[in-house]
GROMACS .gro file of C-alpha atoms in nm:
model
   42
    1MET     CA    1   9.885  11.598   7.356
    2ILE     CA    2   9.896  11.219   7.536
    3ASP     CA    3   9.552  11.146   7.762
    4SER     CA    4   9.699  11.077   8.112
    5LYS     CA    5   9.444  10.803   8.113
    6ILE     CA    6   9.673  10.605   7.858
    7LEU     CA    7   9.928  10.727   8.027
    8ARG     CA    8   9.876  10.595   8.367
    9THR     CA    9   9.726  10.334   8.246
   10ARG     CA   10  10.080  10.216   8.129
   11ILE     CA   11  10.300  10.352   8.413
   12LYS     CA   12  10.019  10.087   8.595
   13ASP     CA   13  10.202   9.810   8.350
   14GLU     CA   14  10.551   9.905   8.411
   15LEU     CA   15  10.532   9.852   8.726
   16SER     CA   16  10.404   9.603   8.785
   17LYS     CA   17  10.657   9.424   8.558
   18ILE     CA   18  10.891   9.531   8.729
   19VAL     CA   19  10.755   9.442   9.088
   20ASP     CA   20  10.711   9.072   8.884
   21PHE     CA   21  11.076   9.092   8.836
   22LEU     CA   22  11.170   9.171   9.206
   23ASN     CA   23  10.966   8.946   9.346
   24CYS     CA   24  11.073   8.653   9.122
   25TYR     CA   25  11.430   8.808   9.185
   26LEU     CA   26  11.390   8.785   9.579
   27ARG     CA   27  11.253   8.423   9.587
   28GLY     CA   28  11.470   8.347   9.437
   29GLU     CA   29  11.413   8.204   9.066
   30ASN     CA   30  11.572   8.097   8.780
   31VAL     CA   31  11.820   8.354   8.587
   32LYS     CA   32  11.673   8.197   8.301
   33ASP     CA   33  11.310   8.286   8.407
   34ILE     CA   34  11.439   8.662   8.466
   35LYS     CA   35  11.599   8.741   8.131
   36ALA     CA   36  11.221   8.609   8.049
   37ILE     CA   37  11.116   8.827   8.175
   38LEU     CA   38  11.355   9.117   8.092
   39GLU     CA   39  11.220   9.125   7.738
   40LYS     CA   40  10.864   9.075   7.844
   41ILE     CA   41  11.008   9.495   7.969
   42ASP     CA   42  11.171   9.637   7.629
   0.00000   0.00000   0.00000
């Protein structure tokens, strides 16, 4: 059984990465920067 606290932390980390990605996208950052962020997500 996965500890729910660990799971919540991991979900929060993933969500913050997605939010960072969207912020960059909405600001019109370079596509290269977006690719780097996508690589971090994987």
